[in-house]
Amino acid sequence: MSPPKTIFKRIIDGEIPAKIVHEDEISLAFHDVSPQAPVHILVIPKKEIRSIAELQTEDAALMGHLFAIVRKIAEEQGLTNGFRTVINTGVDGGQTVPHLHIHLMGKRALGWPPG
Ligand code: DGP
């Protein structure tokens, strides 16, 4: 039996709504439902990759594409003063949705190091 769809796969499939800011054949970007900054957008691959820990060598171009989309959205959102990208991986990394995603956060000064 195949595992249940993740919440992000359900967004990709149009089963639940999201505030989408970008879509192409291999990626989707939408506002985080629980924003931690005035701009907080998630950029995800449509391919079902659980996390960075499961990336394959052949996913290199896909990851490059996702970061190109991050750059485009950062520009569109006016994040000229800088921004933070975060990819949480696994339990210790604080990942709660097992579908690889890049957090893009900006429009406020963000602290470092994270908790
Ligand atoms: P992480 O902890 O790195 O796995 O981040 C998961 C993020 O996903 C978290 O910031 C909240 C967001 N999120 C969870 N469920 C939904 C949802 O149904 N819609 C949207 N837009 N974001 C969601």
CSV table of C-alpha atoms and ligand atoms in Angstrom, one decimal:
chain,number,residue,atom,x,y,z
A,1,MET,CA,0.0,0.0,0.0
A,2,SER,CA,1.4,3.4,-0.9
A,3,PRO,CA,2.0,5.9,1.9
A,4,PRO,CA,-0.6,8.7,2.3
A,5,LYS,CA,0.0,11.9,0.4
A,6,THR,CA,1.9,14.7,2.2
A,7,ILE,CA,0.1,18.0,2.7
A,8,PHE,CA,2.5,19.5,0.0
A,9,LYS,CA,1.6,16.8,-2.5
A,10,ARG,CA,-2.0,17.6,-1.9
A,11,ILE,CA,-1.3,21.3,-2.6
A,12,ILE,CA,0.6,20.2,-5.8
A,13,ASP,CA,-2.4,18.1,-6.9
A,14,GLY,CA,-4.8,21.0,-6.2
A,15,GLU,CA,-6.7,19.1,-3.5
A,16,ILE,CA,-6.1,21.8,-0.9
A,17,PRO,CA,-5.7,25.6,-1.5
A,18,ALA,CA,-2.6,27.6,-1.1
A,19,LYS,CA,-1.6,31.2,-1.9
A,20,ILE,CA,0.6,30.3,-4.9
A,21,VAL,CA,3.2,32.8,-6.1
A,22,HIS,CA,4.9,30.7,-8.8
A,23,GLU,CA,4.3,27.4,-10.7
A,24,ASP,CA,6.1,25.7,-13.5
A,25,GLU,CA,6.4,22.1,-14.7
A,26,ILE,CA,8.9,21.2,-11.9
A,27,SER,CA,8.3,23.5,-9.0
A,28,LEU,CA,5.7,25.3,-7.0
A,29,ALA,CA,6.0,28.2,-4.5
A,30,PHE,CA,3.3,29.4,-2.1
A,31,HIS,CA,3.0,31.4,1.1
A,32,ASP,CA,3.7,29.5,4.4
A,33,VAL,CA,0.5,29.0,6.4
A,34,SER,CA,2.4,29.9,9.6
A,35,PRO,CA,4.6,32.8,8.5
A,36,GLN,CA,7.7,33.5,10.7
A,37,ALA,CA,8.5,36.8,8.8
A,38,PRO,CA,6.5,39.3,6.8
A,39,VAL,CA,7.5,37.4,3.7
A,40,HIS,CA,7.6,33.6,4.2
A,41,ILE,CA,7.3,31.5,1.1
A,42,LEU,CA,8.0,27.8,0.5
A,43,VAL,CA,9.6,26.7,-2.8
A,44,ILE,CA,9.1,23.0,-3.4
A,45,PRO,CA,9.8,20.5,-6.2
A,46,LYS,CA,6.8,18.7,-7.7
A,47,LYS,CA,8.9,15.6,-7.7
A,48,GLU,CA,8.3,13.7,-4.4
A,49,ILE,CA,11.6,14.0,-2.6
A,50,ARG,CA,11.3,13.6,1.1
A,51,SER,CA,14.3,15.6,2.2
A,52,ILE,CA,17.9,16.6,1.4
A,53,ALA,CA,18.9,13.3,2.9
A,54,GLU,CA,17.2,11.5,0.0
A,55,LEU,CA,18.5,13.7,-2.8
A,56,GLN,CA,20.1,11.9,-5.7
A,57,THR,CA,22.9,13.1,-8.0
A,58,GLU,CA,20.4,13.4,-10.8
A,59,ASP,CA,18.5,16.0,-8.7
A,60,ALA,CA,21.3,18.5,-9.1
A,61,ALA,CA,19.6,20.5,-11.9
A,62,LEU,CA,16.3,20.4,-10.0
A,63,MET,CA,17.9,21.9,-6.9
A,64,GLY,CA,19.5,24.6,-9.1
A,65,HIS,CA,16.1,25.4,-10.6
A,66,LEU,CA,14.6,25.7,-7.1
A,67,PHE,CA,17.2,28.2,-6.0
A,68,ALA,CA,16.7,30.2,-9.3
A,69,ILE,CA,13.0,30.4,-8.4
A,70,VAL,CA,14.0,31.6,-4.9
A,71,ARG,CA,16.1,34.4,-6.4
A,72,LYS,CA,13.2,35.4,-8.7
A,73,ILE,CA,10.7,35.4,-5.9
A,74,ALA,CA,13.0,37.4,-3.6
A,75,GLU,CA,13.3,40.0,-6.3
A,76,GLU,CA,9.5,40.1,-6.9
A,77,GLN,CA,8.9,40.4,-3.2
A,78,GLY,CA,11.3,43.3,-2.9
A,79,LEU,CA,13.8,41.6,-0.6
A,80,THR,CA,16.5,44.0,-1.5
A,81,ASN,CA,17.9,44.2,2.1
A,82,GLY,CA,18.5,40.4,2.1
A,83,PHE,CA,16.7,37.3,3.1
A,84,ARG,CA,17.0,33.9,4.7
A,85,THR,CA,16.7,30.5,3.0
A,86,VAL,CA,16.3,27.4,5.3
A,87,ILE,CA,15.9,23.7,4.5
A,88,ASN,CA,15.0,21.7,7.5
A,89,THR,CA,15.9,18.0,7.3
A,90,GLY,CA,14.7,15.2,9.5
A,91,VAL,CA,13.8,15.2,13.2
A,92,ASP,CA,16.8,17.1,14.5
A,93,GLY,CA,16.5,19.6,11.7
A,94,GLY,CA,12.9,20.4,12.7
A,95,GLN,CA,11.4,19.1,9.5
A,96,THR,CA,7.6,18.6,9.9
A,97,VAL,CA,6.5,18.0,6.3
A,98,PRO,CA,8.3,15.1,4.6
A,99,HIS,CA,8.4,16.8,1.2
A,100,LEU,CA,11.6,18.8,0.5
A,101,HIS,CA,11.0,22.5,0.7
A,102,ILE,CA,13.0,25.7,0.8
A,103,HIS,CA,11.8,28.4,3.2
A,104,LEU,CA,12.3,31.9,1.9
A,105,MET,CA,11.9,34.5,4.6
A,106,GLY,CA,12.5,38.2,4.6
A,107,LYS,CA,11.3,41.8,5.3
A,108,ARG,CA,12.6,41.7,8.8
A,109,ALA,CA,16.1,41.2,10.4
A,110,LEU,CA,16.5,37.5,11.3
A,111,GLY,CA,18.5,36.3,14.3
A,112,TRP,CA,21.3,33.9,14.3
A,113,PRO,CA,22.0,31.2,15.4
A,114,PRO,CA,18.6,29.4,15.2
A,115,GLY,CA,17.3,27.7,18.3
B,1,DGP,P1,9.3,22.4,8.2
B,1,DGP,O1,9.2,22.5,9.6
B,1,DGP,O2,10.6,22.9,7.6
B,1,DGP,O3,8.9,21.0,7.7
B,1,DGP,O4,8.2,23.4,7.5
B,1,DGP,C1,6.9,23.1,7.2
B,1,DGP,C2,6.2,24.4,6.9
B,1,DGP,O5,5.0,24.1,6.2
B,1,DGP,C3,5.8,25.1,8.2
B,1,DGP,O6,6.5,26.4,8.2
B,1,DGP,C4,4.3,25.3,8.0
B,1,DGP,C5,4.0,25.0,6.6
B,1,DGP,N1,2.8,24.3,6.3
B,1,DGP,C6,2.3,23.2,6.9
B,1,DGP,N2,1.1,22.9,6.5
B,1,DGP,C7,0.8,23.8,5.5
B,1,DGP,C8,-0.3,24.0,4.6
B,1,DGP,O7,-1.3,23.2,4.6
B,1,DGP,N3,-0.3,25.1,3.8
B,1,DGP,C9,0.8,25.9,3.8
B,1,DGP,N4,0.7,26.9,2.9
B,1,DGP,N5,1.9,25.8,4.6
B,1,DGP,C10,1.9,24.7,5.4
